[in-house]
XYZ file of C-alpha atoms in Angstrom:
781
model
C 20.144 -10.479 -16.436
C 21.127 -12.820 -19.165
C 20.959 -11.878 -22.697
C 21.475 -13.725 -25.723
C 23.091 -11.955 -28.686
C 22.734 -13.319 -32.077
C 24.945 -11.235 -34.644
C 27.053 -12.771 -37.740
C 29.007 -9.594 -38.075
C 31.822 -10.022 -35.793
C 32.971 -6.440 -35.315
C 29.556 -5.467 -34.410
C 28.977 -8.541 -31.943
C 32.186 -7.475 -30.252
C 31.042 -4.000 -29.616
C 27.839 -4.892 -28.288
C 29.176 -7.512 -26.068
C 31.560 -5.070 -24.561
C 28.577 -2.590 -24.045
C 26.366 -4.964 -22.663
C 28.951 -6.368 -20.308
C 29.710 -2.934 -18.769
C 26.063 -2.834 -17.919
C 26.654 -6.031 -15.797
C 24.617 -8.018 -17.961
C 25.642 -11.806 -18.753
C 25.829 -12.089 -22.656
C 25.970 -15.238 -24.663
C 27.015 -14.543 -28.542
C 26.217 -16.878 -31.322
C 26.628 -16.184 -35.149
C 23.711 -17.711 -36.943
C 19.908 -18.299 -36.339
C 20.196 -22.329 -35.937
C 22.604 -21.906 -33.084
C 20.585 -19.175 -31.587
C 17.398 -21.656 -31.593
C 19.492 -24.245 -29.930
C 20.750 -21.853 -27.227
C 17.067 -20.838 -26.565
C 16.194 -24.418 -26.088
C 18.795 -25.186 -23.582
C 18.973 -21.822 -21.376
C 16.473 -19.211 -20.132
C 17.396 -15.811 -20.919
C 15.872 -12.539 -20.016
C 16.083 -10.968 -23.413
C 17.124 -11.846 -26.919
C 18.906 -9.555 -29.177
C 18.620 -10.710 -32.764
C 19.807 -9.571 -36.114
C 17.458 -9.959 -39.022
C 20.034 -11.009 -41.757
C 21.352 -14.172 -39.997
C 22.729 -17.004 -42.013
C 21.036 -20.817 -41.592
C 17.896 -19.264 -40.205
C 17.034 -15.569 -40.475
C 15.978 -13.533 -37.545
C 12.275 -13.184 -38.530
C 11.690 -16.992 -38.967
C 13.464 -17.476 -35.755
C 11.330 -15.051 -34.158
C 8.258 -16.855 -35.459
C 9.473 -20.261 -34.453
C 10.338 -18.824 -30.764
C 6.701 -17.668 -30.226
C 4.878 -20.627 -31.729
C 6.881 -22.859 -29.346
C 5.615 -20.858 -26.254
C 8.766 -18.697 -25.807
C 7.803 -15.299 -23.967
C 11.228 -13.921 -23.594
C 11.348 -10.221 -24.753
C 12.813 -9.822 -28.304
C 14.792 -6.780 -29.660
C 15.425 -6.831 -33.465
C 18.185 -5.214 -35.078
C 17.375 -4.461 -38.900
C 19.034 -2.471 -41.605
C 18.223 1.268 -42.110
C 16.137 0.737 -45.295
C 14.549 -2.348 -43.954
C 11.078 -0.986 -43.566
C 9.353 -4.180 -44.760
C 11.711 -6.122 -42.529
C 10.822 -4.238 -39.573
C 7.147 -4.817 -40.132
C 7.417 -8.561 -40.589
C 9.559 -8.758 -37.458
C 6.872 -7.096 -35.248
C 4.168 -9.055 -36.756
C 6.289 -12.150 -35.939
C 6.148 -11.427 -32.599
C 9.358 -9.237 -31.724
C 8.952 -6.630 -28.790
C 10.923 -3.908 -30.306
C 13.446 -3.117 -33.278
C 16.408 -0.958 -33.556
C 17.874 0.511 -37.081
C 21.425 0.042 -37.872
C 23.885 1.787 -37.323
C 23.064 1.474 -33.676
C 23.202 4.318 -31.022
C 24.505 2.216 -28.024
C 22.653 4.552 -25.509
C 19.283 4.191 -27.152
C 20.159 0.250 -27.322
C 20.653 0.259 -23.580
C 17.401 2.360 -22.935
C 15.288 0.068 -25.015
C 16.894 -2.956 -23.421
C 16.231 -1.557 -19.882
C 12.364 -0.863 -20.827
C 11.937 -4.474 -22.192
C 13.365 -6.042 -19.076
C 10.940 -3.825 -16.915
C 8.177 -4.945 -18.857
C 6.170 -7.956 -17.193
C 3.449 -8.433 -19.576
C 3.538 -11.362 -22.123
C 4.640 -10.317 -25.766
C 2.670 -9.838 -28.721
C 1.925 -12.776 -30.885
C 1.485 -12.681 -34.526
C -2.386 -13.661 -34.502
C -4.665 -14.046 -31.636
C -6.999 -16.974 -31.851
C -9.372 -18.420 -29.489
C -11.868 -21.067 -30.845
C -13.519 -19.441 -33.951
C -12.614 -15.965 -32.862
C -9.556 -14.448 -34.526
C -7.704 -11.083 -34.157
C -4.946 -10.225 -36.542
C -3.006 -7.287 -35.345
C -1.153 -6.547 -38.728
C -4.767 -5.996 -40.482
C -6.537 -4.804 -37.608
C -9.372 -7.236 -38.458
C -11.693 -9.347 -36.260
C -13.476 -12.326 -37.615
C -15.702 -14.903 -35.965
C -16.380 -18.191 -37.918
C -14.651 -16.079 -40.712
C -17.154 -13.524 -40.817
C -15.785 -9.905 -40.430
C -16.759 -7.798 -36.938
C -17.116 -4.195 -37.297
C -15.377 -2.820 -34.117
C -14.681 0.675 -32.953
C -11.083 1.363 -32.302
C -11.828 0.969 -28.506
C -13.746 -1.965 -28.794
C -10.973 -3.651 -30.911
C -8.380 -2.641 -28.258
C -10.609 -3.953 -25.361
C -10.631 -7.304 -27.173
C -7.036 -7.380 -28.016
C -6.330 -6.717 -24.421
C -8.387 -9.758 -23.185
C -7.035 -12.108 -25.845
C -3.509 -11.216 -25.094
C -3.990 -11.966 -21.266
C -6.836 -14.762 -21.458
C -6.500 -15.725 -17.809
C -6.165 -12.162 -16.366
C -9.039 -10.227 -14.500
C -8.886 -6.585 -15.534
C -10.606 -4.002 -13.276
C -12.136 -0.831 -15.088
C -9.293 1.330 -13.553
C -6.666 -1.191 -15.198
C -8.467 -0.910 -18.649
C -8.317 2.679 -18.290
C -4.589 2.580 -17.827
C -4.146 0.175 -20.790
C -6.284 2.019 -23.220
C -6.519 5.539 -22.643
C -3.846 8.535 -22.551
C -3.354 10.694 -19.439
C -4.754 13.676 -21.568
C -8.184 12.081 -22.145
C -9.009 9.894 -19.242
C -12.570 8.447 -19.254
C -15.007 7.786 -16.297
C -15.380 4.447 -15.465
C -18.984 4.462 -16.748
C -17.414 4.741 -20.192
C -15.611 1.410 -19.915
C -18.768 -0.171 -18.930
C -20.404 1.050 -21.973
C -17.733 -0.034 -24.225
C -17.778 -3.547 -22.591
C -21.548 -3.668 -23.213
C -21.124 -2.762 -27.045
C -18.466 -5.102 -27.382
C -20.493 -7.893 -25.883
C -23.447 -7.313 -28.060
C -21.299 -7.365 -31.162
C -19.666 -10.525 -30.129
C -23.257 -12.069 -29.279
C -24.668 -10.954 -32.659
C -21.791 -12.832 -34.276
C -22.595 -15.922 -32.312
C -19.943 -15.539 -29.469
C -22.184 -15.393 -26.583
C -20.863 -14.500 -23.136
C -17.186 -14.622 -24.067
C -16.554 -11.621 -21.875
C -17.519 -12.386 -18.173
C -17.654 -10.379 -14.869
C -15.845 -11.774 -11.936
C -17.497 -10.576 -9.039
C -15.323 -8.267 -6.923
C -12.647 -7.942 -9.528
C -13.608 -6.918 -12.945
C -13.681 -8.527 -16.439
C -12.016 -11.376 -18.098
C -12.152 -13.436 -21.192
C -14.367 -16.505 -20.460
C -12.038 -19.302 -21.675
C -14.850 -21.758 -21.455
C -16.472 -20.171 -24.350
C -13.306 -20.412 -26.455
C -12.923 -23.574 -28.806
C -9.485 -24.301 -26.990
C -11.503 -25.071 -23.654
C -12.306 -28.715 -24.859
C -13.951 -30.816 -22.321
C -14.403 -28.369 -19.689
C -16.783 -26.370 -21.725
C -19.282 -29.220 -20.866
C -18.960 -28.362 -17.266
C -19.569 -24.616 -17.465
C -23.072 -23.607 -16.517
C -25.154 -21.635 -19.105
C -25.386 -17.947 -18.154
C -28.490 -16.007 -18.780
C -28.087 -13.358 -21.288
C -28.131 -9.725 -20.779
C -31.591 -7.952 -19.799
C -32.518 -4.434 -20.322
C -29.013 -3.561 -21.194
C -27.625 -4.048 -17.650
C -24.312 -5.059 -16.970
C -24.558 -9.061 -16.116
C -22.361 -10.188 -13.036
C -21.755 -13.954 -12.387
C -20.699 -13.903 -8.718
C -19.949 -16.796 -6.649
C -23.105 -16.304 -4.425
C -21.285 -17.384 -1.268
C -18.619 -14.785 -1.782
C -21.085 -11.934 -2.486
C -23.247 -13.131 0.731
C -20.270 -13.244 2.829
C -18.967 -9.923 1.809
C -22.318 -8.277 2.266
C -23.163 -9.683 5.679
C -19.454 -8.878 6.901
C -19.959 -5.227 5.849
C -23.279 -4.838 7.470
C -21.776 -6.396 10.734
C -18.678 -3.985 10.449
C -21.100 -0.945 10.392
C -22.928 -2.535 13.509
C -19.438 -3.106 15.170
C -18.051 0.218 14.504
C -21.137 2.447 14.517
C -19.951 3.826 17.920
C -16.782 4.935 16.305
C -18.479 6.740 13.383
C -20.780 8.551 15.867
C -17.800 9.828 17.851
C -16.254 11.081 14.762
C -19.382 12.870 13.802
C -19.622 14.131 17.238
C -16.265 15.986 16.974
C -17.756 17.676 13.687
C -20.912 18.403 15.578
C -18.721 20.109 18.216
C -16.775 22.131 15.799
C -20.215 23.223 14.066
C -21.323 24.525 17.582
C -18.220 26.186 18.186
C -18.435 27.855 14.861
C -22.007 29.143 15.705
C -21.069 30.628 18.975
C -17.654 32.019 17.832
C -15.628 29.763 20.103
C -13.629 27.651 17.589
C -9.982 27.040 18.692
C -7.290 25.737 16.374
C -6.994 22.292 18.322
C -10.494 21.665 17.621
C -10.518 22.482 14.001
C -7.599 20.237 13.454
C -9.203 17.501 15.461
C -12.351 17.810 13.239
C -10.169 17.913 10.236
C -8.685 14.447 11.008
C -12.044 12.956 11.716
C -13.417 14.288 8.557
C -10.410 12.775 6.794
C -10.909 9.196 8.223
C -14.769 9.236 7.395
C -13.918 10.313 4.000
C -11.716 7.166 3.858
C -14.286 4.802 5.063
C -17.902 5.778 4.249
C -17.603 4.822 0.236
C -16.703 1.399 1.423
C -20.231 0.922 2.759
C -21.680 2.199 -0.592
C -22.080 5.679 1.057
C -20.169 7.569 -1.825
C -22.352 10.820 -1.155
C -21.057 10.709 2.486
C -17.548 10.319 1.382
C -17.822 13.254 -0.871
C -19.494 15.301 2.089
C -16.781 14.356 4.446
C -13.979 15.222 1.766
C -15.617 18.679 1.145
C -15.558 19.311 5.177
C -12.012 18.308 5.138
C -11.009 20.712 2.422
C -12.982 23.721 4.163
C -11.074 22.691 7.519
C -7.810 22.568 5.853
C -7.782 26.059 4.580
C -5.987 28.971 6.455
C -7.712 32.110 7.783
C -11.058 32.674 9.005
C -14.258 31.199 7.375
C -16.383 33.676 5.414
C -20.178 33.824 6.212
C -20.847 31.605 3.115
C -18.375 29.086 4.130
C -19.738 28.746 7.504
C -23.049 28.242 6.361
C -22.104 25.538 3.736
C -19.936 24.052 6.594
C -22.855 23.716 8.974
C -25.130 22.097 6.240
C -22.588 19.562 5.339
C -22.126 18.471 8.802
C -25.768 18.295 9.536
C -26.303 16.236 6.150
C -23.337 13.915 6.951
C -24.977 13.270 10.535
C -28.147 12.358 9.075
C -26.663 10.181 6.702
C -24.870 8.028 9.310
C -28.055 7.937 11.442
C -30.042 6.580 8.504
C -27.302 3.974 7.610
C -27.279 2.791 11.320
C -31.136 2.206 11.190
C -30.927 0.322 7.957
C -28.338 -2.091 9.202
C -30.185 -2.593 12.540
C -32.931 -4.017 10.253
C -30.658 -6.598 8.702
C -29.171 -9.770 9.837
C -25.400 -9.621 9.605
C -22.180 -11.528 10.321
C -19.285 -9.755 12.398
C -16.034 -10.314 10.595
C -14.276 -11.534 13.755
C -15.795 -15.038 13.758
C -13.749 -17.973 12.738
C -15.203 -20.116 10.375
C -14.001 -23.911 10.706
C -12.944 -25.781 7.854
C -15.996 -27.044 5.930
C -15.747 -30.272 3.802
C -18.181 -31.901 1.748
C -18.639 -35.679 0.835
C -20.784 -36.302 -2.320
C -21.472 -40.178 -1.630
C -24.274 -42.467 -0.686
C -22.186 -44.392 1.608
C -23.235 -43.319 5.000
C -20.750 -45.162 6.878
C -17.916 -43.705 5.043
C -19.403 -40.086 6.183
C -19.680 -41.133 9.581
C -16.274 -42.390 9.931
C -14.595 -39.342 8.578
C -16.377 -37.149 10.971
C -15.221 -39.298 13.769
C -11.677 -39.089 12.418
C -11.791 -35.011 12.535
C -14.132 -34.063 15.187
C -11.593 -33.071 17.646
C -9.924 -30.822 15.079
C -12.523 -28.102 14.413
C -13.313 -29.681 11.010
C -16.648 -30.335 9.894
C -17.732 -32.952 7.067
C -21.144 -32.616 5.494
C -22.338 -35.393 3.779
C -24.940 -35.382 0.592
C -25.949 -38.605 -0.933
C -27.062 -37.423 -4.263
C -25.616 -34.996 -6.855
C -28.746 -32.765 -7.582
C -28.758 -31.747 -3.712
C -25.107 -31.213 -3.663
C -25.446 -28.778 -6.770
C -28.154 -26.825 -4.845
C -26.045 -26.566 -1.927
C -22.965 -25.441 -3.718
C -24.947 -22.555 -5.514
C -24.898 -20.851 -2.001
C -21.638 -22.043 -0.244
C -18.058 -22.812 -1.133
C -16.517 -25.678 0.997
C -12.818 -25.803 1.514
C -12.690 -29.332 -0.240
C -15.195 -31.649 -1.729
C -14.895 -35.398 -1.998
C -17.024 -36.538 -5.103
C -17.879 -40.076 -5.931
C -18.148 -40.149 -9.702
C -20.605 -43.072 -10.124
C -21.437 -44.351 -13.914
C -25.203 -43.200 -13.214
C -24.390 -39.817 -12.815
C -21.101 -39.510 -14.410
C -21.806 -36.727 -16.929
C -23.323 -34.390 -14.173
C -20.321 -35.290 -11.790
C -17.822 -34.108 -14.315
C -19.719 -30.796 -15.035
C -19.635 -30.137 -11.435
C -16.117 -31.013 -11.123
C -15.392 -28.532 -13.958
C -17.401 -25.779 -12.228
C -15.532 -26.176 -8.875
C -12.179 -26.106 -10.593
C -13.283 -22.915 -12.384
C -14.325 -21.008 -9.409
C -12.295 -18.122 -7.767
C -10.681 -19.249 -5.786
C -11.071 -22.874 -6.902
C -12.424 -25.539 -4.954
C -10.065 -28.735 -4.568
C -11.805 -31.928 -5.387
C -10.659 -35.430 -4.440
C -12.346 -38.110 -6.727
C -13.533 -41.528 -5.856
C -13.438 -43.424 -9.022
C -14.591 -47.048 -9.862
C -11.399 -48.034 -12.195
C -7.826 -47.291 -12.038
C -6.455 -46.738 -15.437
C -4.388 -44.150 -17.094
C -7.248 -42.894 -19.393
C -9.790 -42.301 -16.486
C -6.975 -40.363 -14.529
C -6.272 -38.197 -17.605
C -9.833 -37.615 -18.186
C -10.535 -36.404 -14.465
C -7.657 -34.270 -14.305
C -8.567 -32.477 -17.445
C -11.888 -31.668 -15.714
C -10.110 -30.362 -12.724
C -9.663 -33.104 -10.213
C -6.771 -32.405 -7.545
C -6.794 -36.055 -6.176
C -7.621 -39.697 -7.070
C -8.586 -42.658 -5.236
C -9.914 -46.051 -6.440
C -12.900 -47.600 -4.615
C -13.378 -49.169 -2.247
C -11.620 -46.887 0.194
C -11.419 -46.310 3.744
C -11.931 -43.354 5.738
C -8.391 -43.059 6.608
C -7.295 -43.250 2.951
C -9.860 -40.422 2.123
C -8.583 -38.177 4.955
C -4.970 -38.670 4.423
C -5.338 -37.506 0.990
C -7.837 -34.802 1.854
C -5.369 -33.435 4.454
C -2.480 -33.131 1.811
C -4.944 -31.385 -0.492
C -5.895 -28.758 2.195
C -2.271 -28.332 3.285
C -1.203 -27.618 -0.349
C -4.224 -25.228 -0.898
C -3.464 -23.303 2.174
C 0.069 -23.025 1.481
C -0.860 -21.293 -1.836
C -2.557 -18.682 0.242
C -1.269 -15.227 -0.060
C -0.434 -13.575 3.274
C -1.020 -9.976 3.412
C 0.082 -7.358 6.208
C -2.118 -4.220 6.477
C -0.883 -1.094 8.425
C -3.541 1.401 9.209
C -4.364 3.570 12.333
C -8.162 3.132 11.430
C -9.537 -0.032 13.032
C -12.467 0.209 10.750
C -10.415 0.091 7.377
C -8.467 -2.799 8.722
C -11.801 -4.689 9.596
C -13.191 -3.958 6.135
C -10.353 -5.413 4.376
C -10.816 -8.669 5.795
C -14.110 -9.511 3.626
C -12.456 -7.898 0.677
C -9.705 -10.106 0.810
C -10.061 -13.457 2.603
C -12.993 -14.887 0.308
C -10.250 -14.937 -2.480
C -7.728 -16.787 -0.850
C -5.785 -14.125 0.956
C -4.884 -14.215 4.773
C -4.943 -10.641 6.409
C -3.140 -9.647 9.327
C -4.160 -5.993 10.449
C -1.756 -3.812 12.409
C -3.072 -0.590 14.131
C 0.003 0.426 15.887
C 2.649 1.436 13.301
C 5.276 1.200 16.156
C 4.843 -2.571 16.217
C 5.508 -2.682 12.593
C 8.939 -4.511 12.487
C 8.079 -6.968 15.214
C 4.938 -8.039 13.199
C 6.546 -7.864 9.840
C 9.115 -10.417 11.009
C 6.601 -12.732 12.646
C 4.041 -12.862 9.642
C 6.446 -12.790 6.684
C 3.918 -11.424 4.144
C 3.614 -12.012 0.519
C 2.468 -8.348 0.362
C 2.240 -5.193 2.504
C -0.588 -2.486 2.332
C 0.317 0.790 4.036
C -1.621 3.930 4.870
C 0.173 7.107 3.977
C -0.855 9.289 7.035
C -0.514 7.794 10.347
C 0.369 9.255 13.690
C 3.953 8.641 14.983
C 5.237 6.841 11.859
C 3.735 7.307 8.543
C 3.476 4.706 5.880
C 5.874 6.478 3.694
C 8.750 6.281 6.629
C 7.877 2.552 6.871
C 8.284 1.970 3.281
C 11.588 3.551 3.343
C 12.768 1.415 6.199
C 11.439 -1.851 4.329
C 13.595 -0.723 1.235
C 16.626 -0.661 3.236
C 16.643 -4.221 4.529
C 17.888 -6.699 1.950
C 15.356 -9.378 3.263
C 12.361 -7.123 2.248
C 13.548 -5.246 -0.710
C 11.444 -7.158 -3.297
C 8.207 -7.183 -1.155
C 5.547 -5.663 -3.107
C 3.990 -2.497 -1.364
C 0.639 -1.012 -2.053
C -0.216 2.314 -0.346
C -3.587 3.401 0.712
C -4.195 7.312 0.678
C -7.185 9.499 0.727
C -5.156 12.292 -1.210
C -5.119 12.280 -5.006
C -2.426 15.051 -5.337
C 0.386 14.314 -7.485
C 2.922 15.223 -4.764
C 1.669 12.369 -2.670
C 1.696 10.026 -5.702
C 5.207 11.062 -6.466
C 6.268 10.384 -2.626
C 4.847 6.984 -2.753
C 6.926 5.876 -5.486
C 9.975 7.581 -4.676
C 10.250 5.727 -1.452
C 9.741 2.205 -3.267
C 5.941 1.871 -3.320
C 4.553 -0.500 -6.203
C 1.169 0.952 -6.357
C -1.489 3.045 -4.565
C -5.316 2.807 -4.028
C -7.180 5.946 -3.139
C -9.593 5.823 -0.361
C -12.330 5.073 0.211
C -11.117 1.558 -0.939
C -13.069 -0.295 -3.751
C -12.748 -3.898 -3.158
C -12.519 -4.698 -6.770
C -9.803 -2.209 -7.443
C -7.750 -3.337 -4.431
C -7.956 -6.978 -5.291
C -7.007 -6.254 -9.040
C -3.834 -4.272 -7.830
C -2.857 -6.772 -5.462
C -3.225 -9.513 -7.752
C -1.029 -7.962 -10.468
C 1.725 -6.896 -8.091
C 1.790 -10.615 -6.825
C 2.293 -11.866 -10.284
C 5.913 -11.066 -10.438
C 6.786 -12.288 -6.931
C 4.909 -15.574 -7.881
C 6.659 -15.956 -11.165
C 10.276 -15.547 -9.251
C 9.133 -17.913 -6.679
C 7.986 -20.452 -9.190
C 11.316 -20.123 -10.991
C 13.258 -20.951 -7.980
C 11.104 -24.082 -6.965
C 9.872 -25.340 -10.476
C 11.634 -26.828 -13.579
C 11.025 -24.248 -16.434
C 10.993 -26.869 -19.019
C 8.571 -29.584 -17.555
C 6.722 -27.430 -14.850
C 7.555 -30.030 -12.211
C 9.257 -29.198 -8.742
C 13.009 -28.957 -9.288
C 15.657 -30.878 -7.359
C 15.672 -28.624 -4.403
C 12.019 -28.565 -3.909
C 11.162 -32.120 -4.631
C 14.077 -33.233 -2.388
C 12.537 -31.179 0.441
C 9.089 -32.694 -0.431
C 10.426 -36.319 -0.435
C 11.845 -35.845 2.850
C 8.808 -34.497 4.391
C 6.816 -37.657 2.737
C 9.158 -39.992 4.606
C 8.969 -38.003 7.812
C 5.093 -38.512 7.629
C 5.467 -42.302 6.723
C 7.565 -42.812 9.918
C 5.010 -40.798 12.005
C 2.005 -42.916 10.568
C 3.753 -46.123 10.220
C 3.522 -46.383 6.494
C 5.620 -47.524 3.427
C 6.786 -45.014 1.081
C 8.421 -45.832 -2.435
C 10.753 -43.607 -3.980
C 11.054 -43.990 -7.875
C 13.687 -42.880 -10.351
C 12.571 -42.834 -14.047
C 14.865 -41.632 -16.786
C 15.180 -41.216 -20.482
C 17.920 -43.449 -21.814
C 20.638 -41.393 -23.549
C 18.972 -38.093 -23.737
C 22.336 -36.368 -24.752
C 22.527 -38.685 -27.776
C 18.733 -37.876 -28.649
C 19.435 -34.083 -28.602
C 22.546 -34.415 -30.614
C 20.730 -36.640 -33.265
C 17.385 -35.034 -33.197
C 18.049 -31.384 -31.978
C 17.108 -30.095 -28.406
C 13.603 -29.235 -29.442
C 12.941 -32.856 -29.851
C 14.211 -33.883 -26.436
C 12.242 -30.988 -24.976
C 9.250 -32.245 -26.777
C 9.832 -35.680 -24.954
C 10.330 -34.316 -21.386
C 7.402 -32.007 -21.763
C 4.958 -34.718 -22.963
C 6.269 -37.109 -20.235
C 5.670 -34.516 -17.712
C 2.196 -33.832 -18.734
C 1.318 -37.659 -18.531
C 3.095 -38.052 -15.078
C 1.122 -35.131 -13.786
C -2.028 -36.629 -14.963
C -1.220 -40.051 -13.402
C 0.060 -38.754 -10.142
C -2.535 -36.375 -8.777
C -3.113 -37.806 -5.198
C -0.611 -36.466 -3.022
C 2.526 -37.977 -4.750
C 5.501 -35.941 -4.734
C 6.578 -35.489 -8.444
C 10.035 -33.846 -9.544
C 12.330 -33.479 -12.383
C 16.129 -33.431 -11.729
C 17.452 -32.753 -15.217
C 19.362 -34.722 -17.689
C 16.243 -36.624 -18.328
C 15.770 -37.911 -14.765
C 12.124 -37.882 -13.098
C 11.589 -38.741 -9.416
C 8.363 -39.746 -7.947
C 7.463 -40.420 -4.147
C 4.400 -42.550 -3.388
C 3.094 -43.401 -0.106
C 0.779 -46.311 0.991
C 1.861 -48.710 -1.596
C 4.550 -51.553 -1.254
C 7.416 -51.793 -3.875
C 5.423 -54.738 -5.937
C 2.443 -52.568 -6.369
C 4.570 -49.655 -7.578
C 6.496 -51.900 -9.848
C 3.436 -53.136 -11.402
C 1.990 -49.520 -11.662
C 5.208 -48.279 -13.343
C 5.697 -51.122 -15.727
C 2.321 -50.096 -17.216
C 3.479 -46.454 -17.216
C 6.619 -47.641 -18.953
C 4.779 -49.465 -21.749
C 2.795 -46.483 -22.645
C 6.007 -44.355 -22.757
C 7.642 -46.570 -24.954
C 4.895 -46.994 -27.358
C 4.741 -43.120 -27.992
C 6.191 -41.677 -31.324
C 7.957 -38.354 -31.448
C 8.866 -36.378 -34.671
C 11.895 -34.360 -34.854
C 12.112 -30.912 -36.677
C 13.360 -32.313 -39.866
C 10.685 -34.884 -40.072
C 12.412 -38.013 -38.601
C 10.316 -40.174 -36.509
C 11.623 -41.989 -33.503
C 10.658 -43.812 -30.005
C 12.281 -43.361 -26.780
C 13.937 -45.918 -24.306
C 13.436 -45.588 -20.672
C 13.717 -47.495 -17.327
C 13.136 -47.133 -13.628
C 14.015 -48.383 -10.325
C 12.148 -48.564 -7.092
C 13.355 -48.293 -3.297
C 10.879 -48.687 -0.474
C 10.904 -47.210 3.036
C 11.664 -48.741 5.476
C 12.874 -52.278 4.023
C 15.705 -50.338 1.637
C 16.594 -47.491 3.635
C 15.326 -45.455 6.553
C 16.456 -41.833 5.178
C 15.793 -40.171 2.042
C 19.757 -40.160 1.163
C 19.763 -44.068 1.996
C 16.672 -44.668 -0.292
C 18.043 -42.301 -2.931
C 21.460 -44.475 -2.952
C 19.652 -47.704 -3.324
C 17.279 -46.678 -6.102
C 20.335 -45.086 -7.938
C 22.337 -48.188 -7.738
C 19.594 -50.564 -9.111
C 18.772 -47.772 -11.756
C 22.484 -47.694 -13.132
C 22.669 -51.354 -13.218
C 19.425 -51.621 -15.273
C 20.675 -48.901 -17.543
C 23.940 -50.761 -18.220
C 22.166 -53.953 -19.050
């Protein structure tokens, strides 16, 4: 962990450096706020330890500037003993915590550990989305400058959503964030607070700002906020609440798939459910005839335990309650009292009737079994019938199906009930506004539907506009079927690489089967394992992103599997979520002691499981992003983009296509940083990276290699075509005007060089050498 210490008192700085170094932190020390600012712009730190009374730039002003620039690094302020006003200002400026001098080193270490454990974004001074404004220092909320009267819980709810604008919160998450352990509410209480907060926002003019995400929970509807810009045009107006009922806005296809799959699962495993009830009925007969054995009682207890874990997943909460009560009675030592016997027999009879009724209900429904494999579904929205026919011919042997719709209205109707793997959309002038609205709606689905746009013109403004609405690919008409399929296949491959692999280990096949319709519609690929003895073999072959373990299993428990995983260096960071039918504190403590990250109580509720999986994956994704992306520009770093370029060249060799490698750089970035400051240099690099991402969104490889050097790989174009395209980009870049922190305005000089495969080289390294030689020659001119 790397810490930046900003302290002007040399003796204190020396003591802190020694103390932090003993804890194996890497520490940089600077003596004034301005130098601290420069350090933060050139290096990524895990924590900033800042004195308030700094020369040149005080700690509070530095904190404000860091938060305003989008820095989310935890900040711990050090302030004078009598500096109450400074402490308040510091926290309002965005600091995460503060310590009073003279410092207690043990307390300092504890607070640093707490901040480094914290994964959430820090508090910003004022939270604003569009006309909605929440000021934490005064606890006031306004909309269009009109004060909103909120209760304490309503205020906390709104603050939670504003601080995490893209995150979905389940009701359980909200309870964890906003209630204490001493006063836990029912989930219906959360629903009521959400309802009343919505009503107050709606009365003020903020309609539908809090939306329901089907199967997950609640989130802030960014399309309603003023910052959403053009995407707001593409959002569908949702109907208002009726009769005070909670309003859901599900993807109809996801909801339909889930309901059909669960109905199919019941039909598929109805025999297993009946077998489990039969064991309980055998126990009831033995109790009545006074022939009950210990073995039968233990067997019946196991079956009741399994029924309690699955019935609630089929909306049979009453069945779960009955089975759990049976399990508790059977788990007690000693003989049953006459009252217990009568109650036990009644419970078993009620449970058998419930399962019989559920079976009759499902028999009358049409359902789809989860074992079915659905082929890749692609949608072409274009009136060119020849293009659709040629696309289908290209993929008909691959289990892929192209569906073509020739007008936008029919396409919109179809997409209300289905969610294809990819859409190719012809943005014609006649239906441009409606096309952009559809493009935005598909991009904001969960999970998003990638869209390849066919445009009439090739200019920068058009590319930027379509990228803002959510386009993932861009081609200029006229196009061939081969061109469309090449870009489509790249988008599909990229989308699939983002899918989350989950390995679930549970000895109950019904649990494993039920997890699939819960997770797969949200972009997760599930591997189910019923035999825990094969765990290590399957773990190595599937390399999951997350592991789900049942606590109680025969032969090897989930607790033991987790302990084994945590002893292997390769899997020590793998997120692990436990499933358990027990709520006892002993079980919960055991889960966390062996290295579990979270747990979900059976029967599993899809929304809760999804939310917990999503949250546990956030940190893993962050670490992976840091290893493959440049943190300043958001582009692929040198390691990742080099691999991508090598793959692009290999594909070009296979398909006998040309590939161009382009090196583009900022001239004298170092001198610019010295003259105008690192903040100005970073501003240039970040603006350029955004422009490049808008310009290159059709399967090109784009990377930043440091020192102002960008690298682009483009397939299918010749060197002449690429030179022409980059000459236009260069003109745009050279016309941009930047403003330094002190108000000085400046422009940037840049140049580029192109190498073409196979004429300039046959390998990635030979192309890189050729382009670098040309590039260095142009820089020296």
